[in-house]
Tab-separated table of C-alpha atoms in Angstrom:
chain	number	residue	atom	x	y	z
A	27	MET	CA	-48.666	91.195	53.813
A	28	GLU	CA	-49.922	93.992	51.576
A	29	GLN	CA	-51.006	91.394	48.940
A	30	TYR	CA	-53.581	89.944	51.392
A	31	SER	CA	-56.623	91.228	53.244
A	32	ILE	CA	-57.281	89.640	56.665
A	33	LEU	CA	-60.590	87.722	56.830
A	34	GLY	CA	-60.361	86.500	60.424
A	35	ARG	CA	-58.305	84.828	63.057
A	36	ILE	CA	-57.885	81.050	63.015
A	37	GLY	CA	-55.948	80.414	66.190
A	38	GLU	CA	-53.103	81.417	68.440
A	39	GLY	CA	-49.908	79.676	69.398
A	40	ALA	CA	-47.065	80.370	71.781
A	41	HIS	CA	-45.188	82.427	69.195
A	42	GLY	CA	-47.861	84.139	67.170
A	43	ILE	CA	-51.351	84.335	65.713
A	44	VAL	CA	-52.584	82.524	62.603
A	45	PHE	CA	-54.983	84.468	60.358
A	46	LYS	CA	-57.341	83.550	57.500
A	47	ALA	CA	-56.270	85.751	54.569
A	48	LYS	CA	-57.624	86.727	51.116
A	49	HIS	CA	-55.279	87.391	48.184
A	50	ILE	CA	-56.033	90.757	46.621
A	51	GLU	CA	-55.306	89.605	43.008
A	52	ARG	CA	-57.797	87.076	41.538
A	53	ARG	CA	-56.440	83.553	41.011
A	54	ASP	CA	-58.399	80.493	39.915
A	55	GLN	CA	-55.709	77.817	40.174
A	56	GLN	CA	-55.251	75.526	43.186
A	57	GLU	CA	-51.803	75.208	44.694
A	58	GLY	CA	-49.777	75.557	47.853
A	59	VAL	CA	-48.762	78.792	49.521
A	60	GLY	CA	-45.129	79.492	50.353
A	61	LEU	CA	-44.640	80.633	53.936
A	62	THR	CA	-41.657	82.384	55.444
A	63	TYR	CA	-41.606	82.000	59.210
A	64	ARG	CA	-39.291	82.281	62.190
A	65	ARG	CA	-38.532	79.451	64.536
A	66	ALA	CA	-36.740	80.605	67.672
A	67	GLU	CA	-33.640	82.506	66.504
A	68	LYS	CA	-33.254	80.698	63.149
A	69	LYS	CA	-35.054	81.851	59.989
A	70	THR	CA	-36.181	79.013	57.710
A	71	ARG	CA	-38.662	78.497	54.817
A	72	GLY	CA	-41.344	75.899	54.322
A	73	THR	CA	-44.293	75.159	52.035
A	74	TYR	CA	-47.653	74.058	53.392
A	75	LYS	CA	-50.813	72.957	51.689
A	76	ALA	CA	-53.749	75.318	51.402
A	77	SER	CA	-57.398	74.775	50.534
A	78	LEU	CA	-59.264	77.253	48.370
A	79	GLU	CA	-62.532	78.741	49.553
A	80	LYS	CA	-64.634	80.692	47.025
A	81	LYS	CA	-61.626	80.912	44.689
A	82	GLN	CA	-59.789	83.678	46.557
A	83	SER	CA	-60.056	82.803	50.262
A	84	LEU	CA	-57.137	80.715	51.573
A	85	THR	CA	-57.284	78.696	54.780
A	86	LEU	CA	-53.869	77.493	55.949
A	87	VAL	CA	-53.685	73.984	57.393
A	88	ARG	CA	-50.985	71.588	58.660
A	89	LEU	CA	-49.232	74.305	60.679
A	90	PRO	CA	-46.764	73.059	63.362
A	91	SER	CA	-48.171	73.701	66.831
A	92	LEU	CA	-46.619	76.119	69.322
A	93	CYS	CA	-43.658	77.020	67.150
A	94	ILE	CA	-44.896	79.037	64.148
A	95	LEU	CA	-44.828	82.783	63.870
A	96	LEU	CA	-46.654	83.875	60.714
A	97	TYR	CA	-44.251	86.351	59.124
A	98	GLU	CA	-45.079	86.706	55.407
A	99	CYS	CA	-47.265	84.958	52.762
A	100	VAL	CA	-46.102	84.601	49.164
A	101	SER	CA	-48.455	83.004	46.581
A	102	ARG	CA	-47.054	80.341	44.303
A	103	TRP	CA	-49.415	79.558	41.407
A	104	ASP	CA	-47.205	77.452	39.089
A	105	ASN	CA	-48.914	74.060	39.378
A	106	ARG	CA	-47.477	72.163	36.415
A	107	PRO	CA	-46.558	68.591	37.377
A	108	ASP	CA	-43.037	67.580	38.250
A	109	PRO	CA	-41.208	65.384	35.691
A	110	PRO	CA	-41.578	61.592	36.008
A	111	GLU	CA	-38.628	59.773	37.569
A	112	LEU	CA	-36.889	56.389	37.642
A	113	LEU	CA	-37.569	55.169	34.111
A	114	GLN	CA	-37.168	51.401	33.771
A	115	ILE	CA	-37.110	49.146	30.685
A	116	THR	CA	-38.489	45.635	31.201
A	117	GLU	CA	-39.857	42.725	29.157
A	118	PRO	CA	-37.631	43.301	26.108
A	119	LYS	CA	-38.781	41.543	22.941
A	120	ARG	CA	-37.728	41.677	19.278
A	121	ARG	CA	-39.910	44.683	18.505
A	122	SER	CA	-41.207	45.964	21.834
A	123	VAL	CA	-40.334	46.799	25.435
A	124	THR	CA	-42.282	47.796	28.532
A	125	LEU	CA	-41.383	51.227	29.922
A	126	SER	CA	-42.383	52.197	33.480
A	127	TRP	CA	-41.769	55.299	35.582
A	128	THR	CA	-42.524	56.928	38.915
A	129	PRO	CA	-44.899	59.918	38.613
A	130	GLY	CA	-43.721	63.281	39.907
A	131	ASP	CA	-45.702	65.545	42.223
A	132	GLU	CA	-48.996	66.584	40.568
A	133	HIS	CA	-49.336	69.786	42.672
A	134	ASN	CA	-53.083	69.335	43.100
A	135	SER	CA	-53.723	69.244	39.326
A	136	PRO	CA	-54.088	65.620	38.144
A	137	VAL	CA	-51.936	64.407	35.267
A	138	LEU	CA	-54.073	63.958	32.139
A	139	GLU	CA	-51.555	62.033	30.050
A	140	TYR	CA	-47.908	61.144	29.646
A	141	VAL	CA	-45.950	61.639	26.419
A	142	VAL	CA	-43.264	59.029	25.741
A	143	GLU	CA	-40.499	60.285	23.447
A	144	PHE	CA	-37.529	58.495	21.920
A	145	GLU	CA	-34.159	59.466	20.486
A	146	ASP	CA	-32.444	57.343	17.814
A	147	GLN	CA	-28.822	57.145	18.890
A	148	GLY	CA	-27.760	56.376	15.320
A	149	SER	CA	-29.485	59.500	13.975
A	150	LYS	CA	-29.374	62.141	16.688
A	151	GLU	CA	-29.939	64.966	14.217
A	152	SER	CA	-33.615	63.977	14.296
A	153	GLY	CA	-33.757	64.874	18.004
A	154	TRP	CA	-36.445	63.659	20.376
A	155	GLU	CA	-39.634	62.409	18.712
A	156	GLU	CA	-43.008	61.452	20.119
A	157	LEU	CA	-43.578	57.689	20.228
A	158	LYS	CA	-46.745	57.188	22.285
A	159	ARG	CA	-49.238	58.878	24.627
A	160	VAL	CA	-50.485	57.211	27.807
A	161	ILE	CA	-53.461	58.201	29.984
A	162	GLY	CA	-52.503	59.879	33.257
A	163	LYS	CA	-53.692	57.039	35.488
A	164	LYS	CA	-51.000	54.698	34.119
A	165	SER	CA	-47.279	54.716	34.811
A	166	ARG	CA	-46.197	51.949	32.425
A	167	THR	CA	-46.806	51.090	28.786
A	168	ASN	CA	-45.743	48.712	26.036
A	169	LEU	CA	-43.788	50.444	23.258
A	170	PRO	CA	-43.664	49.176	19.634
A	171	LEU	CA	-40.148	49.436	18.196
A	172	TRP	CA	-38.333	49.176	14.859
A	173	PRO	CA	-35.587	46.590	14.327
A	174	TYR	CA	-31.935	47.648	14.330
A	175	ILE	CA	-32.462	50.938	16.226
A	176	SER	CA	-30.595	52.187	19.309
A	177	TYR	CA	-33.228	53.804	21.573
A	178	ARG	CA	-33.318	56.139	24.556
A	179	PHE	CA	-36.666	57.116	26.095
A	180	ARG	CA	-37.956	59.972	28.211
A	181	VAL	CA	-41.398	60.858	29.602
A	182	ILE	CA	-43.268	64.179	29.989
A	183	ALA	CA	-46.377	64.662	32.166
A	184	ILE	CA	-49.258	66.939	31.091
A	185	ASN	CA	-52.071	68.439	33.206
A	186	TYR	CA	-54.567	71.275	32.666
A	187	VAL	CA	-51.868	73.914	33.237
A	188	GLY	CA	-49.225	72.558	30.880
A	189	LYS	CA	-46.300	70.194	30.442
A	190	SER	CA	-43.734	69.152	32.974
A	191	GLY	CA	-40.094	69.125	32.162
A	192	SER	CA	-38.655	65.959	30.616
A	193	SER	CA	-37.617	63.051	32.767
A	194	LEU	CA	-34.010	61.982	32.730
A	195	PRO	CA	-33.366	59.705	29.710
A	196	SER	CA	-33.583	55.968	30.140
A	197	GLU	CA	-30.704	53.627	29.552
A	198	ILE	CA	-29.982	52.718	25.908
A	199	HIS	CA	-31.973	49.841	24.404
A	200	ASN	CA	-30.911	48.194	21.111
A	201	THR	CA	-33.285	46.149	18.952
A	202	PRO	CA	-31.860	43.258	16.872
A	203	ALA	CA	-31.539	43.355	13.073
A	204	GLU	CA	-34.052	41.526	10.874
A	205	VAL	CA	-34.747	41.045	7.169
A	206	PRO	CA	-36.686	43.912	5.500
A	207	ASP	CA	-40.450	43.858	6.041
A	208	ASN	CA	-41.398	45.544	2.779
A	209	ASN	CA	-40.143	46.322	-0.694
A	210	PRO	CA	-40.131	49.856	-2.130
A	211	ALA	CA	-43.426	51.229	-3.426
A	212	ASP	CA	-44.343	52.751	-6.796
A	213	VAL	CA	-41.835	50.850	-8.941
A	214	ARG	CA	-42.069	52.230	-12.495
A	215	SER	CA	-40.063	53.304	-15.539
A	216	GLU	CA	-39.391	56.980	-16.235
A	217	SER	CA	-37.367	56.538	-19.412
A	218	ILE	CA	-36.879	59.692	-21.467
A	219	ASP	CA	-33.809	59.167	-23.623
A	220	PRO	CA	-33.960	56.625	-26.473
A	221	ASP	CA	-32.182	53.314	-25.967
A	222	THR	CA	-32.285	53.544	-22.140
A	223	LEU	CA	-34.483	52.030	-19.418
A	224	VAL	CA	-34.742	54.139	-16.241
A	225	ILE	CA	-36.198	52.180	-13.298
A	226	THR	CA	-37.331	54.276	-10.346
A	227	TRP	CA	-39.184	53.787	-7.030
A	228	GLU	CA	-39.885	55.436	-3.672
A	229	ASP	CA	-36.879	54.951	-1.402
A	230	ILE	CA	-37.581	53.180	1.901
A	231	ASP	CA	-37.201	55.252	5.079
A	232	GLN	CA	-33.970	54.463	6.898
A	233	ARG	CA	-35.859	53.284	10.000
A	234	ASN	CA	-37.319	50.475	7.898
A	235	PHE	CA	-33.932	49.194	6.728
A	236	ASN	CA	-34.167	46.650	9.601
A	237	GLY	CA	-30.455	45.855	9.407
A	238	PRO	CA	-26.993	46.871	8.176
A	239	ASP	CA	-25.780	46.912	4.543
A	240	PHE	CA	-29.191	47.894	3.157
A	241	LYS	CA	-29.592	48.065	-0.641
A	242	TYR	CA	-32.016	47.417	-3.491
A	243	ARG	CA	-31.887	44.450	-5.852
A	244	VAL	CA	-33.074	45.642	-9.290
A	245	GLN	CA	-34.162	43.065	-11.878
A	246	TRP	CA	-35.363	43.434	-15.464
A	247	ARG	CA	-36.066	41.300	-18.541
A	248	ARG	CA	-37.751	41.805	-21.900
A	249	VAL	CA	-41.407	40.901	-22.064
A	250	VAL	CA	-40.798	38.947	-25.264
A	251	GLY	CA	-37.760	37.534	-26.974
A	252	SER	CA	-35.369	36.778	-24.091
A	253	GLY	CA	-37.066	33.941	-22.205
A	254	PRO	CA	-37.106	33.638	-18.397
A	255	THR	CA	-33.636	35.087	-17.754
A	256	TRP	CA	-33.572	38.056	-15.352
A	257	HIS	CA	-30.795	40.631	-15.361
A	258	THR	CA	-29.822	41.691	-11.809
A	259	ASN	CA	-27.925	44.588	-10.270
A	260	TYR	CA	-27.722	46.327	-6.871
A	261	THR	CA	-27.924	49.976	-5.856
A	262	THR	CA	-28.503	52.004	-2.687
A	263	THR	CA	-30.846	54.621	-4.122
A	264	SER	CA	-33.329	55.297	-6.916
A	265	PRO	CA	-33.189	55.485	-9.949
A	266	PHE	CA	-31.297	52.754	-11.789
A	267	THR	CA	-30.477	53.141	-15.521
A	268	VAL	CA	-29.961	50.375	-18.083
A	269	SER	CA	-28.414	51.441	-21.422
A	270	ASP	CA	-28.182	50.055	-24.966
A	271	ILE	CA	-31.453	48.147	-24.915
A	272	GLY	CA	-33.352	49.666	-27.858
A	273	SER	CA	-36.058	52.310	-28.021
A	274	PHE	CA	-39.492	51.800	-26.488
A	275	SER	CA	-39.109	48.134	-25.697
A	276	ALA	CA	-41.329	46.524	-23.062
A	277	PHE	CA	-39.655	45.108	-19.924
A	278	GLU	CA	-40.739	43.364	-16.755
A	279	ILE	CA	-39.099	45.139	-13.819
A	280	LYS	CA	-39.046	44.570	-10.064
A	281	VAL	CA	-37.152	45.989	-7.069
A	282	GLN	CA	-36.507	44.109	-3.811
A	283	ALA	CA	-35.195	45.337	-0.441
A	284	VAL	CA	-32.075	43.544	0.833
A	285	ASN	CA	-29.901	43.824	3.969
A	286	GLU	CA	-27.264	41.766	5.753
A	287	GLN	CA	-29.940	39.514	7.252
A	288	GLY	CA	-31.576	38.602	3.937
A	289	VAL	CA	-34.133	39.780	1.370
A	290	GLY	CA	-37.593	41.245	1.677
A	291	PRO	CA	-40.769	39.641	0.286
A	292	GLU	CA	-40.798	38.496	-3.338
A	293	PRO	CA	-41.960	41.550	-5.339
A	294	ASP	CA	-44.503	41.567	-8.147
A	295	ALA	CA	-43.169	42.516	-11.574
A	296	VAL	CA	-44.483	45.604	-13.381
A	297	ILE	CA	-44.238	46.548	-17.049
A	298	GLY	CA	-41.994	49.437	-18.059
A	299	TYR	CA	-40.653	50.776	-21.334
A	300	SER	CA	-37.314	52.076	-22.514
A	301	GLY	CA	-37.171	55.659	-23.814
A	302	GLU	CA	-39.165	56.731	-26.848
A	303	ASP	CA	-37.783	57.825	-30.214
A	304	VAL	CA	-39.436	59.516	-33.193
A	305	PRO	CA	-41.616	57.184	-35.299
A	306	LEU	CA	-39.891	55.281	-38.070
A	307	LYS	CA	-42.575	55.028	-40.728
A	308	ALA	CA	-45.554	56.865	-42.224
A	309	PRO	CA	-49.086	55.527	-42.576
A	310	LYS	CA	-49.726	53.485	-45.714
A	311	ASN	CA	-52.622	53.248	-48.152
A	312	VAL	CA	-53.669	56.878	-47.789
A	313	GLY	CA	-56.840	57.547	-49.786
A	314	ILE	CA	-59.139	60.498	-50.548
A	315	GLU	CA	-62.907	60.617	-51.145
A	316	LEU	CA	-64.251	63.951	-52.433
A	317	ILE	CA	-67.634	64.804	-50.943
A	318	ASN	CA	-68.260	68.200	-52.584
A	319	SER	CA	-66.345	71.285	-53.667
A	320	THR	CA	-65.291	72.129	-50.074
A	321	THR	CA	-65.208	68.756	-48.219
A	322	PHE	CA	-63.358	65.453	-48.519
A	323	ARG	CA	-62.632	62.381	-46.426
A	324	VAL	CA	-59.125	60.993	-45.951
A	325	ASN	CA	-58.335	57.499	-44.628
A	326	TRP	CA	-55.275	55.289	-44.128
A	327	ALA	CA	-54.224	51.829	-42.933
A	328	ALA	CA	-53.421	51.123	-39.269
A	329	ILE	CA	-49.812	51.824	-38.358
A	330	GLU	CA	-47.535	49.055	-37.065
A	331	LYS	CA	-47.063	49.711	-33.345
A	332	LYS	CA	-43.405	48.755	-33.297
A	333	THR	CA	-42.637	51.453	-35.886
A	334	VAL	CA	-44.145	54.168	-33.628
A	335	ARG	CA	-41.283	53.642	-31.082
A	336	GLY	CA	-43.384	55.235	-28.347
A	337	HIS	CA	-46.936	55.835	-27.217
A	338	LEU	CA	-48.998	56.743	-30.275
A	339	LEU	CA	-50.458	60.193	-29.624
A	340	GLY	CA	-52.232	60.497	-32.965
A	341	TYR	CA	-51.886	61.509	-36.617
A	342	LYS	CA	-51.352	64.842	-38.325
A	343	VAL	CA	-52.999	65.461	-41.714
A	344	TYR	CA	-51.278	68.180	-43.742
A	345	VAL	CA	-53.425	69.795	-46.474
A	346	THR	CA	-51.575	72.341	-48.670
A	347	ARG	CA	-53.397	74.490	-51.247
A	348	THR	CA	-51.219	75.313	-54.206
A	349	GLY	CA	-53.825	77.669	-55.661
A	350	SER	CA	-56.379	77.764	-58.444
A	351	ARG	CA	-53.768	78.889	-60.966
A	352	GLY	CA	-50.945	76.626	-59.846
A	353	HIS	CA	-48.950	79.103	-57.740
A	354	HIS	CA	-47.815	77.844	-54.329
A	355	ARG	CA	-49.801	79.091	-51.329
A	356	GLY	CA	-47.838	77.305	-48.572
A	357	PRO	CA	-48.900	74.696	-45.984
A	358	GLU	CA	-51.742	75.263	-43.575
A	359	SER	CA	-51.906	74.111	-39.946
A	360	PRO	CA	-52.222	70.324	-39.744
A	361	VAL	CA	-55.438	68.626	-38.716
A	362	VAL	CA	-54.786	66.474	-35.620
A	363	VAL	CA	-56.528	63.083	-35.504
A	364	GLU	CA	-56.964	60.905	-32.375
A	365	PRO	CA	-54.819	57.709	-32.201
A	366	THR	CA	-57.926	55.513	-32.279
A	367	GLU	CA	-59.107	56.976	-35.606
A	368	GLU	CA	-57.886	56.083	-39.110
A	369	LYS	CA	-59.998	58.514	-41.136
A	370	LYS	CA	-61.049	62.153	-40.971
A	371	LEU	CA	-63.649	64.377	-42.636
A	372	ILE	CA	-62.075	67.724	-43.567
A	373	SER	CA	-64.084	70.771	-44.650
A	374	ASP	CA	-63.595	74.459	-45.480
A	375	LEU	CA	-61.593	73.840	-48.650
A	376	ARG	CA	-61.616	76.248	-51.606
A	377	PRO	CA	-63.588	75.169	-54.655
A	378	TYR	CA	-61.705	74.826	-57.909
A	379	SER	CA	-58.315	74.570	-56.166
A	380	HIS	CA	-55.338	72.263	-56.258
A	381	TYR	CA	-54.259	70.562	-52.992
A	382	ASP	CA	-51.459	68.317	-51.775
A	383	LEU	CA	-52.042	65.978	-48.836
A	384	ALA	CA	-49.776	63.931	-46.514
A	385	VAL	CA	-50.290	62.088	-43.209
A	386	ALA	CA	-47.710	61.600	-40.400
A	387	VAL	CA	-47.626	59.713	-37.076
A	388	PHE	CA	-46.474	61.478	-33.879
A	389	ASN	CA	-45.521	60.545	-30.319
A	390	SER	CA	-44.004	62.510	-27.415
A	391	LYS	CA	-40.659	62.685	-29.232
A	392	GLY	CA	-42.069	64.197	-32.418
A	393	GLU	CA	-43.373	63.286	-35.863
A	394	GLY	CA	-42.350	60.494	-38.132
A	395	PRO	CA	-41.856	60.886	-41.885
A	396	PRO	CA	-44.888	62.014	-43.955
A	397	SER	CA	-46.703	59.675	-46.284
A	398	GLU	CA	-46.230	60.028	-50.025
A	399	LYS	CA	-47.755	63.261	-51.289
A	400	LEU	CA	-51.237	62.832	-52.663
A	401	SER	CA	-52.618	65.579	-54.976
A	402	PHE	CA	-56.238	66.334	-55.785
A	403	ASN	CA	-58.463	69.122	-57.161
A	404	THR	CA	-61.704	70.377	-55.730
A	405	SER	CA	-64.597	70.905	-58.109
A	406	GLU	CA	-66.050	74.257	-59.128
A	407	GLY	CA	-68.234	76.063	-56.650
A	408	VAL	CA	-70.461	79.102	-56.500
A	409	PRO	CA	-68.410	82.201	-57.378
A	410	GLY	CA	-67.995	85.078	-55.030
A	411	PRO	CA	-69.376	88.576	-55.817
A	412	PRO	CA	-67.486	91.082	-58.000
A	413	MET	CA	-64.941	93.025	-56.011
A	414	SER	CA	-66.330	96.447	-57.013
A	415	LEU	CA	-69.113	98.157	-59.009
A	416	MET	CA	-68.914	101.646	-60.517
A	417	LEU	CA	-71.630	103.684	-62.339
A	418	ASP	CA	-70.985	106.352	-64.991
A	419	SER	CA	-74.032	108.281	-66.380
A	420	GLN	CA	-73.187	110.169	-69.545
A	421	SER	CA	-76.751	111.302	-70.419
A	422	GLU	CA	-80.309	111.212	-69.167
A	423	THR	CA	-81.089	108.063	-71.168
A	424	GLU	CA	-77.991	105.848	-70.687
A	425	MET	CA	-75.370	104.832	-68.135
A	426	THR	CA	-72.204	102.707	-68.050
A	427	LEU	CA	-71.440	100.040	-65.391
A	428	ARG	CA	-67.883	98.883	-64.604
A	429	TRP	CA	-66.826	96.107	-62.169
A	430	THR	CA	-63.841	94.016	-61.187
A	431	PRO	CA	-63.922	90.198	-61.195
A	432	PRO	CA	-64.561	88.318	-57.928
A	433	ASP	CA	-61.635	87.560	-55.681
A	434	HIS	CA	-62.837	83.942	-55.416
A	435	PRO	CA	-64.259	82.896	-58.785
A	436	ASN	CA	-64.259	79.250	-57.592
A	437	GLY	CA	-64.182	78.122	-61.199
A	438	VAL	CA	-64.115	79.492	-64.759
A	439	PRO	CA	-66.635	82.409	-65.052
A	440	ASN	CA	-69.230	81.896	-67.795
A	441	GLY	CA	-70.621	85.444	-67.599
A	442	TYR	CA	-72.287	87.941	-65.303
A	443	ALA	CA	-75.967	88.472	-64.531
A	444	LEU	CA	-76.963	92.175	-64.565
A	445	GLN	CA	-79.976	93.133	-62.512
A	446	TYR	CA	-81.549	96.521	-61.935
A	447	GLN	CA	-84.761	98.060	-60.726
A	448	GLN	CA	-86.295	101.539	-60.990
């Protein structure tokens, strides 16, 4: 009794006195108090309800008359609910059942909600999963189910203190097989290698197979040239590869879910392409228009799409300066032109220089062959300054100037202008 302080006497029986006691340690929960008592010669245990006064004062009630000797009080503050019992499955339908249960003891803390869990007997590695939550005032609920699943259910009660243990599992309930509800999503082509068509999609979750012998029916046909005939094949997983069909050809493709019961809805076709290859041809009719000694405009005819053999990413214009005296200077970095353009203004050339020009098409696989080399010369421009200037004074009345020619004469020098001031 050292855990309690006596607050007063409640009553007296033939075998002892009943006291009103106060627990020394503070507790805010409501629950019963375990009592150990003696009855005649035999020692037994029992649990009786208690009401809480001002959070710490306990008044014991429901004591048997004339036969109780108060011996020792032990507090018991675990007031989580007991697990639900007697789970029953009723009203079975194709995709639902009604589950009911008997609530366990709440221990003076009302149940807030019940959690209904299920276990797929065909895939036990997934373990128990939450299926639905039900408010605490109810003890039955309708459960939506998937076709072709073997179910077991269990229920857990929750109050302010925490969760109960799990109820015992229900009996097994099997739902019948049905045709698939949906086809796979995000059907597309992810073709990388030339001459192949790779059809891919998001695989359907196994719980949506809806029946045994699940698979995908893959269909494809050329957008042009082959008429209405569809090619068909079956597979159990993504992707599916079709070979020997040409590079970057357009196809209609569709994927349909199938099981032993039948096929899913009729899918819509999407457009996909076989793998790209490097372009076959160069642009034609390449022309040059000189604007001034440092700028020109290049243009060309539109490329035939079928010769690109892929998505046209643009053009590359190669401009190579061979030098003002004919010696080779090597190619410069190409100028990249957007795929929607068929001309380009190019600046920063050297005056009085010889250039070679070529244009190529490129896609994700690389560049096609360059166009025929086109040569041109830029006109003369303003010369650069002399590289150096030296002064030699041999007397008080004369001096000699020496200089080296400019590094960029930009033409044929006609002479030098000498300027001086005192």
